[in-house]
XYZ file of C-alpha atoms in Angstrom:
351
model
C 108.794 19.048 164.125
C 108.441 16.087 161.779
C 111.733 14.631 162.998
C 110.502 14.810 166.570
C 107.092 13.345 165.724
C 108.645 10.464 163.775
C 111.505 9.909 166.264
C 114.034 10.316 163.480
C 117.418 11.957 164.215
C 118.197 13.532 160.846
C 116.996 14.290 157.339
C 118.622 15.350 154.073
C 116.631 17.137 151.362
C 117.077 18.176 147.724
C 114.413 19.961 145.676
C 114.639 20.799 141.964
C 111.979 22.885 140.215
C 111.933 24.083 136.602
C 115.534 23.088 136.076
C 116.822 24.968 139.111
C 118.064 23.602 142.420
C 115.903 25.436 144.950
C 116.954 23.549 148.070
C 119.779 21.321 149.279
C 119.953 21.141 153.035
C 119.802 19.022 156.155
C 117.842 18.936 159.386
C 118.511 17.304 162.721
C 121.669 15.436 163.644
C 123.881 12.807 162.062
C 123.979 10.771 165.255
C 121.576 10.748 168.183
C 123.063 12.237 171.337
C 125.524 14.470 169.464
C 125.369 18.010 168.102
C 126.744 17.040 164.663
C 124.223 18.625 162.308
C 123.068 17.155 159.009
C 123.858 19.477 156.097
C 123.767 19.322 152.307
C 127.005 17.307 152.174
C 126.089 14.637 154.738
C 126.253 11.113 153.323
C 123.174 8.882 153.580
C 122.476 5.400 152.230
C 119.931 5.337 149.385
C 118.649 1.770 149.701
C 116.590 0.631 146.723
C 116.494 4.053 145.141
C 119.835 2.683 143.886
C 117.833 0.673 141.350
C 117.391 3.785 139.211
C 121.185 4.014 138.950
C 121.330 0.350 137.946
C 118.769 0.957 135.191
C 120.630 4.044 134.002
C 123.907 2.150 133.570
C 122.114 -0.483 131.482
C 120.443 2.286 129.466
C 123.874 3.825 128.788
C 125.007 0.561 127.187
C 121.767 0.318 125.202
C 122.154 3.882 123.961
C 125.715 3.092 122.852
C 124.320 0.057 121.001
C 126.556 -2.307 122.950
C 123.472 -4.240 124.087
C 119.710 -4.181 123.539
C 116.926 -4.352 126.094
C 115.738 -7.402 124.162
C 119.075 -9.272 124.296
C 119.049 -12.560 126.162
C 120.944 -12.057 129.418
C 122.865 -15.324 129.032
C 124.605 -13.916 125.956
C 126.584 -11.613 128.235
C 127.270 -13.420 131.530
C 126.776 -16.986 130.183
C 126.603 -18.394 133.716
C 123.346 -16.518 134.417
C 120.441 -18.791 135.345
C 117.176 -18.599 137.248
C 115.100 -21.351 138.832
C 114.221 -23.029 135.513
C 116.843 -23.833 132.848
C 114.385 -23.409 129.988
C 113.256 -20.024 131.266
C 116.854 -18.960 131.880
C 117.346 -18.903 128.126
C 114.351 -16.602 127.731
C 115.241 -13.905 130.272
C 116.102 -10.673 128.476
C 117.765 -7.489 129.682
C 114.417 -5.741 130.094
C 113.245 -8.500 132.452
C 116.070 -7.725 134.879
C 114.782 -4.191 135.454
C 110.998 -4.680 135.576
C 110.154 -7.072 138.447
C 108.501 -9.811 136.399
C 110.750 -12.853 136.905
C 108.531 -14.307 139.645
C 110.886 -14.612 142.634
C 110.386 -12.429 145.711
C 112.932 -10.214 147.441
C 111.841 -11.639 150.808
C 113.128 -15.089 149.844
C 116.144 -13.782 147.946
C 117.433 -11.605 150.781
C 117.528 -14.516 153.233
C 120.465 -16.005 151.305
C 122.638 -12.893 151.409
C 124.458 -13.615 154.712
C 125.886 -16.886 153.374
C 126.840 -15.600 149.922
C 130.439 -14.859 148.953
C 129.786 -12.436 146.094
C 127.061 -11.495 143.610
C 127.645 -14.453 141.276
C 127.649 -16.897 144.167
C 124.470 -15.331 145.551
C 122.633 -15.517 142.230
C 123.599 -19.152 141.636
C 122.648 -20.134 145.188
C 119.329 -18.387 144.643
C 118.841 -20.337 141.425
C 118.937 -23.540 143.444
C 117.172 -22.433 146.622
C 114.664 -19.662 145.783
C 111.382 -20.806 144.281
C 109.092 -18.484 142.304
C 105.894 -17.163 143.868
C 104.409 -16.328 140.452
C 104.946 -17.634 136.897
C 107.578 -16.024 134.686
C 106.334 -12.658 133.300
C 102.902 -13.286 134.792
C 102.731 -10.394 137.268
C 104.659 -7.894 139.352
C 106.833 -9.474 142.073
C 109.515 -7.249 143.589
C 112.966 -8.788 143.103
C 116.337 -7.560 144.319
C 118.245 -10.371 142.615
C 117.492 -9.298 139.076
C 118.931 -5.853 139.764
C 122.004 -7.524 141.219
C 122.145 -9.470 137.944
C 121.924 -6.199 135.999
C 125.157 -5.141 137.670
C 126.781 -8.383 136.595
C 125.530 -7.750 133.062
C 127.086 -4.274 133.016
C 130.352 -5.721 134.304
C 130.384 -8.485 131.665
C 129.756 -6.051 128.797
C 132.008 -3.203 129.973
C 134.867 -5.159 131.519
C 134.597 -3.036 134.679
C 132.892 -3.624 138.005
C 129.496 -1.985 138.315
C 130.740 0.708 140.762
C 133.667 1.501 138.445
C 131.388 1.795 135.430
C 128.803 3.890 137.305
C 131.444 6.280 138.636
C 133.129 6.823 135.277
C 130.074 6.941 133.024
C 127.316 8.308 135.257
C 128.404 9.957 138.491
C 131.457 11.771 137.092
C 129.566 13.385 134.148
C 126.785 14.359 136.562
C 129.323 15.909 138.962
C 128.154 13.591 141.717
C 131.541 13.778 143.399
C 130.658 12.118 146.695
C 128.381 9.334 145.437
C 129.691 5.786 145.781
C 128.649 2.157 146.170
C 130.859 1.299 149.135
C 129.315 1.322 152.605
C 132.701 1.210 154.357
C 133.995 4.200 152.394
C 130.753 6.090 152.950
C 130.700 5.655 156.724
C 134.354 6.703 156.972
C 133.552 10.135 155.567
C 133.921 12.868 158.155
C 130.425 14.058 157.280
C 128.348 10.868 157.296
C 125.042 10.084 158.978
C 124.794 7.111 161.310
C 121.956 4.607 160.890
C 119.525 4.267 163.793
C 116.916 1.881 165.140
C 114.412 2.299 167.949
C 115.436 0.774 171.262
C 111.850 -0.509 171.563
C 108.445 0.407 170.149
C 108.138 3.427 172.422
C 111.850 4.158 172.773
C 114.290 6.624 171.293
C 116.477 6.107 168.241
C 119.879 4.561 168.866
C 122.812 4.547 166.423
C 124.486 1.359 165.214
C 127.164 0.340 162.696
C 126.532 1.315 159.058
C 126.906 -1.919 157.098
C 125.781 -3.332 153.755
C 126.822 -6.476 151.804
C 128.191 -4.494 148.841
C 129.884 -7.410 147.103
C 126.645 -9.386 147.176
C 123.838 -6.852 146.751
C 125.018 -3.849 144.675
C 123.335 -2.360 142.642
C 119.916 -3.460 143.911
C 120.870 -1.179 146.811
C 124.111 0.113 148.234
C 124.528 3.515 146.585
C 125.344 6.315 149.034
C 125.054 10.030 148.359
C 124.234 13.501 149.688
C 121.764 16.268 148.874
C 124.159 18.168 146.588
C 124.812 15.145 144.378
C 121.185 14.045 144.413
C 120.087 17.477 143.187
C 122.172 16.825 140.049
C 120.550 13.405 139.713
C 117.103 15.020 139.922
C 118.023 17.563 137.237
C 119.206 14.727 135.012
C 115.921 12.876 135.511
C 113.727 15.875 134.725
C 115.819 16.676 131.623
C 115.317 13.184 130.107
C 118.975 12.223 130.170
C 120.670 15.595 129.765
C 122.798 17.505 132.237
C 124.289 20.965 131.765
C 123.755 20.784 128.028
C 125.329 17.343 127.639
C 123.269 14.333 126.558
C 124.349 11.299 128.544
C 121.467 9.085 127.414
C 119.288 9.907 124.421
C 115.693 10.896 125.292
C 114.352 7.946 123.264
C 116.187 5.431 125.444
C 115.941 7.447 128.641
C 112.150 7.729 128.568
C 111.839 3.940 128.530
C 112.960 3.925 132.165
C 110.042 6.196 133.088
C 107.501 4.234 131.008
C 105.216 1.474 132.355
C 106.473 -2.056 131.693
C 104.902 -4.215 134.401
C 101.335 -3.564 135.531
C 100.653 -3.676 139.277
C 97.023 -4.706 139.630
C 96.937 -4.915 143.441
C 99.134 -2.200 145.010
C 97.496 -2.836 148.381
C 98.962 -6.342 148.295
C 102.522 -5.172 147.582
C 104.381 -4.464 150.853
C 106.886 -2.179 149.128
C 104.047 0.060 147.904
C 101.802 -0.205 150.938
C 104.595 0.905 153.262
C 104.848 4.230 151.406
C 101.260 4.709 150.226
C 98.641 3.198 152.559
C 95.095 2.660 151.291
C 93.744 5.983 152.548
C 96.582 7.956 150.932
C 96.123 6.217 147.573
C 92.407 6.945 147.661
C 92.689 10.565 148.793
C 95.392 11.351 146.211
C 93.427 9.663 143.394
C 96.241 7.233 142.569
C 94.260 5.115 140.118
C 96.909 3.061 138.293
C 100.236 1.515 139.247
C 103.067 0.077 137.230
C 106.812 -0.422 137.273
C 109.137 1.025 134.666
C 112.863 0.309 134.795
C 114.167 1.149 138.239
C 111.155 3.401 138.862
C 107.503 3.091 139.846
C 105.111 4.822 137.452
C 101.805 6.005 138.887
C 99.887 9.266 139.325
C 99.339 11.799 142.084
C 96.405 14.209 142.005
C 96.045 13.811 138.252
C 99.764 14.187 137.505
C 102.202 11.486 136.474
C 104.389 10.446 139.411
C 107.726 8.690 138.890
C 109.226 7.524 142.165
C 111.170 4.968 144.131
C 111.627 4.289 147.800
C 114.605 2.756 149.509
C 115.165 1.091 152.852
C 118.181 -0.607 154.363
C 119.108 -1.099 158.012
C 118.877 2.279 159.673
C 118.151 4.406 156.597
C 115.145 5.187 154.410
C 114.997 7.294 151.250
C 112.517 8.574 148.709
C 113.049 10.025 145.234
C 110.013 11.391 143.389
C 109.391 13.280 140.144
C 106.320 15.151 138.921
C 107.450 15.692 135.307
C 104.429 17.792 134.315
C 105.267 20.220 137.120
C 109.007 19.999 136.325
C 109.461 19.204 140.007
C 111.583 16.576 141.781
C 112.407 15.856 145.423
C 114.854 13.608 147.260
C 114.566 12.981 150.994
C 116.684 10.651 153.103
C 116.470 9.918 156.833
C 118.800 8.061 159.174
C 116.194 5.726 160.641
C 113.859 3.354 158.813
C 110.869 5.537 159.643
C 108.329 6.117 156.873
C 108.839 9.858 156.990
C 110.297 10.519 153.480
C 107.121 10.095 151.441
C 104.711 11.938 153.753
C 107.209 14.817 153.619
C 107.621 14.540 149.841
C 103.847 14.616 149.290
C 103.508 17.568 151.667
C 106.128 19.462 149.657
C 104.469 18.507 146.369
C 101.154 19.886 147.611
C 102.674 23.135 148.849
C 104.782 23.727 145.751
């Protein structure tokens, strides 16, 4: 019913409660006008929920004592710079993951079409993107710093970010289908197609699944299915452990779920307002907002809520944890409708 009401062709869902996977499934169709059903193995794009994977790869290196969150970024990729040379020397690893550099994703993203690769994009942004807030002054959502975190991981590990993530994160978590390659993802036999509305009142229409991987990973660009995401949710609720194996120590892991950047005006942040309008925030008693590392940290009906949303052309996703209830949900849809979080909150309330 929700898919019909929100004019969304398909949905993928994973629910983990008290350490157990209680649901991995799909609803609707992979492509409008076909009978190809979404199931637990159907691939969807995760959008900016990819940022949690970026933070986790950095945390792996911190836990192995190969880097520190307080290291200057320029120590590792020495070419790294932001809009001010003096400030470039001050940016530390923690800054990359906490949205406090001062440049906005809206300005950063405009340069993507003309960028050759991630390094080229970041250096072009250095010259062309001006800050909208002073360095470390306030929360300003940035995709570029998460792209830079991938370059940091590559510089320290000697591998590309997707190679490092696959070997050190997705393989141990048995996330066998997860990747950071839009072309490979859309070629899977069981892959959802992205959709957009023909017009404001029209039906959803499929189009080509595309993403500038070489430029934008890992600020976005990770692709997965409900089965793999259930493992990711278990890992999150277990503070860095999976099936008895510690991938990241709890001490380091919990830093990702801890507040680092205060968000004083959530109603003025488009990325928050799109998921949690004013009336929802008031009704659910969401009194404080902050950003951790790759995750938002807030509260929902008196319980700590760790979440992230994701949106790229034709897909939207939501990942949310209520640690005190030992409950986590992932929902992805194959249209950029705002359906994931209303559905997540509905499931939270019922469970």
